[in-house]
Amino acid sequence: MSGAEEAGGGGPAAGPAGAVPAGVGAGAGAGVGAGAGASAGPAAALGEAAGPGIPDEAGLAGARQLQEAAGDSDAPPKKRLRAAETAEAAAAAAAAGSGKLEERLYSVLCCTVCLDLPKASVYQCTNGHLMCAGCFIHLLADARLKEEQATCPNCRCEISKSLCCRNLAVEKAVSELPSECGFCLCQFPRSLLERHQKEECQDRVTQCKYKRIGCPWHGPFHELTVHEAACAHPTKTGNELMEILDEMDQSHRKEMQLYNSIFSLLSFEKIGYTVSPKLACASVCHNCV
């Protein structure tokens, strides 16, 4: 018996130098392969979701923004919920290998604060993160009230009107994305949707031209001509019209009372404001003025 066999205690002889036992190799190979496949799965799915004509980096960046927003504990609950829903929809589209171009572009062109497609101007920080005009102004106003420097919610770089600029390419891209009319359910570019809903859509809700004398009818625009031809309000007597107008006046007075009460609650004379960084609040009243 050789010395190697004596050291092994009579057990099975070791294989060639550098060889790995079969059980260990299979377990390690399976574990590494599964881990690599799991880590590469989302990236591959996002690459497929990007589709032709869209760089994979853009799709990954948009998905990364949604994942960060969904996992940010400081974000508002509504924003986290919307981010989670959008991320799930993007993952489902990626898994199915389908989805329209505008759906895939949503996560790339949406505002990083409210996660909606911008309706007007689009601003970007020095690192390129997009913000709609409403969220951008809101961030600046909040920072000014807190006497702090406004920062980008994604990368925390400083933002201001002088540091940030508009992204005209994103504005044009968003304006060309199709959007559905709320009345006729047809698809139109976002830049033309508002005009269509207000002036051109035959299914838009409209009111009778005799509403000033009490006609309560409202319905689709294509039925307006038929209704006005058969409307009974123009043939009512003077006494009937006076009763209708009295009811309308009473309703108007109630609305004005509600408006005045809300306006008095929000009047300048009763609003508190911060006068120092120590959060010393003062109330403005008639006596102080």
Tab-separated table of C-alpha atoms in Angstrom:
chain	number	residue	atom	x	y	z
A	1	MET	CA	0.000	0.000	0.000
A	2	SER	CA	1.375	3.381	-0.956
A	3	GLY	CA	1.790	6.315	1.390
A	4	ALA	CA	-1.087	8.207	-0.228
A	5	GLU	CA	-3.452	5.321	0.342
A	6	GLU	CA	-2.326	4.996	3.969
A	7	ALA	CA	-2.977	8.753	4.557
A	8	GLY	CA	-6.451	8.384	3.069
A	9	GLY	CA	-7.346	5.784	5.625
A	10	GLY	CA	-8.232	3.201	3.022
A	11	GLY	CA	-11.004	5.367	1.526
A	12	PRO	CA	-11.611	5.992	-2.191
A	13	ALA	CA	-8.568	7.295	-4.013
A	14	ALA	CA	-8.548	10.976	-4.922
A	15	GLY	CA	-8.933	11.835	-8.598
A	16	PRO	CA	-6.446	13.718	-10.723
A	17	ALA	CA	-5.130	17.006	-9.442
A	18	GLY	CA	-7.559	19.907	-9.928
A	19	ALA	CA	-10.622	17.671	-10.424
A	20	VAL	CA	-13.837	18.526	-8.581
A	21	PRO	CA	-16.118	15.836	-7.172
A	22	ALA	CA	-19.188	15.206	-9.280
A	23	GLY	CA	-21.708	16.170	-6.598
A	24	VAL	CA	-19.949	19.411	-5.775
A	25	GLY	CA	-19.568	20.374	-9.405
A	26	ALA	CA	-23.214	19.744	-10.179
A	27	GLY	CA	-24.418	21.696	-7.147
A	28	ALA	CA	-22.120	24.638	-7.743
A	29	GLY	CA	-22.840	24.713	-11.452
A	30	ALA	CA	-26.579	24.603	-10.887
A	31	GLY	CA	-26.452	27.308	-8.209
A	32	VAL	CA	-24.266	29.627	-10.250
A	33	GLY	CA	-26.286	29.030	-13.390
A	34	ALA	CA	-29.568	29.693	-11.601
A	35	GLY	CA	-28.208	32.850	-9.962
A	36	ALA	CA	-26.857	34.172	-13.239
A	37	GLY	CA	-30.117	33.392	-15.001
A	38	ALA	CA	-32.168	35.102	-12.296
A	39	SER	CA	-30.013	38.209	-12.355
A	40	ALA	CA	-29.982	38.374	-16.126
A	41	GLY	CA	-33.727	37.760	-16.448
A	42	PRO	CA	-34.981	41.283	-15.594
A	43	ALA	CA	-32.271	42.928	-17.663
A	44	ALA	CA	-33.146	40.766	-20.659
A	45	ALA	CA	-36.839	41.453	-20.162
A	46	LEU	CA	-36.217	45.189	-20.008
A	47	GLY	CA	-34.088	44.974	-23.121
A	48	GLU	CA	-36.942	43.224	-24.928
A	49	ALA	CA	-39.461	45.756	-23.610
A	50	ALA	CA	-37.405	48.583	-25.032
A	51	GLY	CA	-38.190	47.273	-28.490
A	52	PRO	CA	-36.621	48.334	-31.774
A	53	GLY	CA	-35.653	51.942	-32.074
A	54	ILE	CA	-35.271	52.472	-28.309
A	55	PRO	CA	-31.864	51.992	-26.676
A	56	ASP	CA	-31.762	49.404	-23.894
A	57	GLU	CA	-30.125	52.002	-21.668
A	58	ALA	CA	-33.207	54.234	-21.899
A	59	GLY	CA	-35.558	51.388	-20.961
A	60	LEU	CA	-33.333	50.359	-18.076
A	61	ALA	CA	-33.135	53.947	-16.837
A	62	GLY	CA	-36.917	54.355	-16.914
A	63	ALA	CA	-37.502	51.063	-15.146
A	64	ARG	CA	-34.833	51.936	-12.603
A	65	GLN	CA	-36.624	55.225	-11.841
A	66	LEU	CA	-39.909	53.376	-11.287
A	67	GLN	CA	-38.238	50.801	-9.041
A	68	GLU	CA	-36.546	53.519	-6.984
A	69	ALA	CA	-39.832	55.393	-6.596
A	70	ALA	CA	-41.666	52.228	-5.582
A	71	GLY	CA	-39.021	51.368	-2.987
A	72	ASP	CA	-38.559	54.890	-1.591
A	73	SER	CA	-40.019	54.901	1.908
A	74	ASP	CA	-40.080	58.723	1.958
A	75	ALA	CA	-42.249	58.969	-1.152
A	76	PRO	CA	-46.009	59.615	-0.749
A	77	PRO	CA	-48.148	56.447	-0.624
A	78	LYS	CA	-49.966	57.396	-3.831
A	79	LYS	CA	-46.672	57.785	-5.692
A	80	ARG	CA	-45.335	54.449	-4.386
A	81	LEU	CA	-48.545	52.692	-5.396
A	82	ARG	CA	-48.525	54.223	-8.872
A	83	ALA	CA	-44.846	53.371	-9.310
A	84	ALA	CA	-45.473	49.780	-8.252
A	85	GLU	CA	-48.420	49.439	-10.648
A	86	THR	CA	-46.431	50.929	-13.523
A	87	ALA	CA	-43.457	48.681	-12.791
A	88	GLU	CA	-45.719	45.621	-12.719
A	89	ALA	CA	-47.301	46.614	-16.024
A	90	ALA	CA	-43.876	47.120	-17.588
A	91	ALA	CA	-42.700	43.734	-16.269
A	92	ALA	CA	-45.829	42.041	-17.616
A	93	ALA	CA	-45.331	43.621	-21.041
A	94	ALA	CA	-41.688	42.569	-21.007
A	95	ALA	CA	-42.577	39.006	-20.055
A	96	ALA	CA	-45.175	38.814	-22.812
A	97	GLY	CA	-42.722	40.274	-25.308
A	98	SER	CA	-45.392	42.659	-26.598
A	99	GLY	CA	-46.808	46.103	-25.890
A	100	LYS	CA	-47.346	49.201	-27.920
A	101	LEU	CA	-44.588	51.720	-28.434
A	102	GLU	CA	-46.370	54.441	-26.453
A	103	GLU	CA	-46.764	52.085	-23.494
A	104	ARG	CA	-43.048	51.346	-23.489
A	105	LEU	CA	-42.217	55.036	-23.800
A	106	TYR	CA	-44.315	55.932	-20.768
A	107	SER	CA	-41.667	54.885	-18.234
A	108	VAL	CA	-38.986	56.754	-20.190
A	109	LEU	CA	-40.760	60.095	-20.739
A	110	CYS	CA	-42.809	60.355	-17.534
A	111	CYS	CA	-42.100	62.911	-14.813
A	112	THR	CA	-39.826	61.497	-12.110
A	113	VAL	CA	-41.909	63.168	-9.384
A	114	CYS	CA	-45.571	62.457	-10.240
A	115	LEU	CA	-44.871	59.613	-12.723
A	116	ASP	CA	-47.332	61.081	-15.244
A	117	LEU	CA	-46.689	62.177	-18.794
A	118	PRO	CA	-46.084	65.958	-18.820
A	119	LYS	CA	-48.903	68.044	-20.264
A	120	ALA	CA	-46.884	71.206	-20.878
A	121	SER	CA	-43.243	72.165	-20.342
A	122	VAL	CA	-40.650	69.578	-19.339
A	123	TYR	CA	-37.591	70.516	-17.267
A	124	GLN	CA	-34.496	68.482	-16.555
A	125	CYS	CA	-31.800	68.639	-13.905
A	126	THR	CA	-28.097	68.712	-14.717
A	127	ASN	CA	-28.096	64.894	-14.783
A	128	GLY	CA	-31.030	64.673	-17.191
A	129	HIS	CA	-33.899	63.629	-14.879
A	130	LEU	CA	-37.230	64.918	-16.202
A	131	MET	CA	-39.784	66.964	-14.263
A	132	CYS	CA	-43.073	68.412	-15.456
A	133	ALA	CA	-43.632	72.135	-14.983
A	134	GLY	CA	-46.047	71.682	-12.069
A	135	CYS	CA	-43.730	69.427	-10.062
A	136	PHE	CA	-40.695	71.601	-10.848
A	137	ILE	CA	-42.391	74.747	-9.523
A	138	HIS	CA	-43.701	72.816	-6.520
A	139	LEU	CA	-40.192	71.640	-5.601
A	140	LEU	CA	-38.824	75.187	-5.837
A	141	ALA	CA	-41.690	76.612	-3.751
A	142	ASP	CA	-41.326	73.967	-1.031
A	143	ALA	CA	-37.588	74.563	-0.775
A	144	ARG	CA	-38.116	78.308	-0.561
A	145	LEU	CA	-40.659	77.942	2.243
A	146	LYS	CA	-38.237	75.701	4.154
A	147	GLU	CA	-35.342	78.052	3.318
A	148	GLU	CA	-33.417	75.170	1.809
A	149	GLN	CA	-31.794	74.466	-1.526
A	150	ALA	CA	-34.122	72.641	-3.913
A	151	THR	CA	-32.759	69.297	-5.096
A	152	CYS	CA	-33.683	66.733	-7.709
A	153	PRO	CA	-35.721	63.927	-6.111
A	154	ASN	CA	-33.687	61.323	-8.023
A	155	CYS	CA	-30.039	62.315	-7.833
A	156	ARG	CA	-30.242	65.079	-5.166
A	157	CYS	CA	-28.330	67.560	-7.308
A	158	GLU	CA	-29.230	71.238	-6.907
A	159	ILE	CA	-32.036	72.563	-9.091
A	160	SER	CA	-33.147	76.109	-9.826
A	161	LYS	CA	-34.475	78.126	-12.720
A	162	SER	CA	-30.931	78.969	-13.768
A	163	LEU	CA	-29.526	75.435	-13.393
A	164	CYS	CA	-32.383	73.550	-15.051
A	165	CYS	CA	-33.462	73.867	-18.663
A	166	ARG	CA	-36.374	72.716	-20.768
A	167	ASN	CA	-36.139	69.521	-22.794
A	168	LEU	CA	-37.824	70.406	-26.081
A	169	ALA	CA	-37.211	66.967	-27.590
A	170	VAL	CA	-39.176	65.266	-24.808
A	171	GLU	CA	-41.965	67.863	-25.085
A	172	LYS	CA	-42.352	67.159	-28.806
A	173	ALA	CA	-42.181	63.401	-28.295
A	174	VAL	CA	-44.892	63.505	-25.615
A	175	SER	CA	-47.108	65.751	-27.755
A	176	GLU	CA	-47.032	63.177	-30.563
A	177	LEU	CA	-47.961	60.199	-28.395
A	178	PRO	CA	-51.520	59.001	-29.029
A	179	SER	CA	-54.143	59.554	-26.365
A	180	GLU	CA	-57.725	58.402	-26.133
A	181	CYS	CA	-60.654	60.815	-26.320
A	182	GLY	CA	-62.837	60.504	-23.251
A	183	PHE	CA	-66.050	60.807	-25.294
A	184	CYS	CA	-65.648	58.938	-28.599
A	185	LEU	CA	-62.728	56.706	-27.463
A	186	CYS	CA	-60.745	57.482	-30.630
A	187	GLN	CA	-56.966	57.930	-30.655
A	188	PHE	CA	-55.465	61.371	-31.306
A	189	PRO	CA	-52.047	62.953	-30.755
A	190	ARG	CA	-51.883	64.600	-27.344
A	191	SER	CA	-51.272	67.989	-28.961
A	192	LEU	CA	-54.625	67.793	-30.797
A	193	LEU	CA	-56.704	66.047	-28.138
A	194	GLU	CA	-57.835	69.151	-26.235
A	195	ARG	CA	-59.087	70.896	-29.385
A	196	HIS	CA	-60.876	67.744	-30.489
A	197	GLN	CA	-62.677	67.328	-27.161
A	198	LYS	CA	-63.766	70.969	-27.008
A	199	GLU	CA	-64.702	71.703	-30.621
A	200	GLU	CA	-64.729	68.697	-32.931
A	201	CYS	CA	-65.907	65.580	-31.088
A	202	GLN	CA	-69.492	64.686	-31.985
A	203	ASP	CA	-69.911	62.777	-28.713
A	204	ARG	CA	-68.754	65.569	-26.386
A	205	VAL	CA	-71.217	66.565	-23.674
A	206	THR	CA	-73.046	69.811	-24.388
A	207	GLN	CA	-76.031	71.744	-23.016
A	208	CYS	CA	-79.185	73.135	-24.538
A	209	LYS	CA	-79.053	76.777	-25.647
A	210	TYR	CA	-82.193	77.373	-23.558
A	211	LYS	CA	-80.443	76.484	-20.306
A	212	ARG	CA	-80.694	80.156	-19.261
A	213	ILE	CA	-84.418	79.747	-18.951
A	214	GLY	CA	-84.231	76.466	-17.081
A	215	CYS	CA	-83.710	73.661	-19.596
A	216	PRO	CA	-81.699	70.971	-17.748
A	217	TRP	CA	-80.853	68.862	-20.817
A	218	HIS	CA	-77.275	67.892	-21.509
A	219	GLY	CA	-76.072	65.173	-23.821
A	220	PRO	CA	-73.898	64.335	-26.827
A	221	PHE	CA	-73.341	67.069	-29.369
A	222	HIS	CA	-74.806	65.104	-32.272
A	223	GLU	CA	-78.190	65.049	-30.488
A	224	LEU	CA	-78.242	68.785	-29.732
A	225	THR	CA	-80.068	69.868	-32.916
A	226	VAL	CA	-82.837	67.301	-32.446
A	227	HIS	CA	-83.347	68.308	-28.809
A	228	GLU	CA	-83.434	72.047	-29.456
A	229	ALA	CA	-86.038	71.536	-32.182
A	230	ALA	CA	-88.276	69.681	-29.688
A	231	CYS	CA	-87.401	71.662	-26.528
A	232	ALA	CA	-90.515	72.842	-24.678
A	233	HIS	CA	-88.952	75.742	-22.757
A	234	PRO	CA	-89.304	78.379	-25.510
A	235	THR	CA	-93.087	77.789	-25.533
A	236	LYS	CA	-93.572	78.172	-21.764
A	237	THR	CA	-95.703	81.026	-20.450
A	238	GLY	CA	-94.290	84.014	-18.618
A	239	ASN	CA	-95.481	82.772	-15.207
A	240	GLU	CA	-93.850	79.381	-15.738
A	241	LEU	CA	-90.598	81.025	-16.736
A	242	MET	CA	-90.699	83.307	-13.667
A	243	GLU	CA	-91.016	80.286	-11.366
A	244	ILE	CA	-88.063	78.606	-13.072
A	245	LEU	CA	-85.963	81.764	-12.841
A	246	ASP	CA	-86.790	82.154	-9.128
A	247	GLU	CA	-85.542	78.620	-8.460
A	248	MET	CA	-82.366	79.365	-10.408
A	249	ASP	CA	-81.827	82.565	-8.384
A	250	GLN	CA	-82.171	80.681	-5.101
A	251	SER	CA	-79.647	78.089	-6.231
A	252	HIS	CA	-77.280	80.871	-7.291
A	253	ARG	CA	-77.587	82.584	-3.898
A	254	LYS	CA	-76.727	79.344	-2.086
A	255	GLU	CA	-73.624	78.940	-4.263
A	256	MET	CA	-72.570	82.513	-3.519
A	257	GLN	CA	-72.965	81.977	0.225
A	258	LEU	CA	-70.770	78.891	0.041
A	259	TYR	CA	-68.206	80.789	-2.021
A	260	ASN	CA	-68.127	83.697	0.432
A	261	SER	CA	-67.665	81.381	3.419
A	262	ILE	CA	-64.741	79.617	1.735
A	263	PHE	CA	-63.210	82.924	0.689
A	264	SER	CA	-63.435	84.274	4.245
A	265	LEU	CA	-61.679	81.173	5.590
A	266	LEU	CA	-58.863	81.665	3.100
A	267	SER	CA	-58.612	85.430	3.487
A	268	PHE	CA	-55.160	86.959	3.955
A	269	GLU	CA	-56.049	88.356	7.352
A	270	LYS	CA	-56.265	84.888	8.895
A	271	ILE	CA	-53.318	83.114	7.272
A	272	GLY	CA	-50.230	82.334	9.358
A	273	TYR	CA	-46.777	82.729	7.866
A	274	THR	CA	-43.184	82.008	8.826
A	275	VAL	CA	-41.047	85.045	9.667
A	276	SER	CA	-37.749	83.379	10.658
A	277	PRO	CA	-35.829	80.117	10.213
A	278	LYS	CA	-36.792	79.211	13.776
A	279	LEU	CA	-40.359	78.636	12.549
A	280	ALA	CA	-41.750	81.504	14.590
A	281	CYS	CA	-45.260	81.931	13.228
A	282	ALA	CA	-47.250	85.127	13.439
A	283	SER	CA	-50.876	85.782	12.577
A	284	VAL	CA	-51.933	88.875	10.735
A	285	CYS	CA	-55.071	90.454	12.123
A	286	HIS	CA	-56.858	93.785	12.045
A	287	ASN	CA	-55.243	94.934	15.286
A	288	CYS	CA	-51.718	94.237	14.040
A	289	VAL	CA	-52.284	96.033	10.802
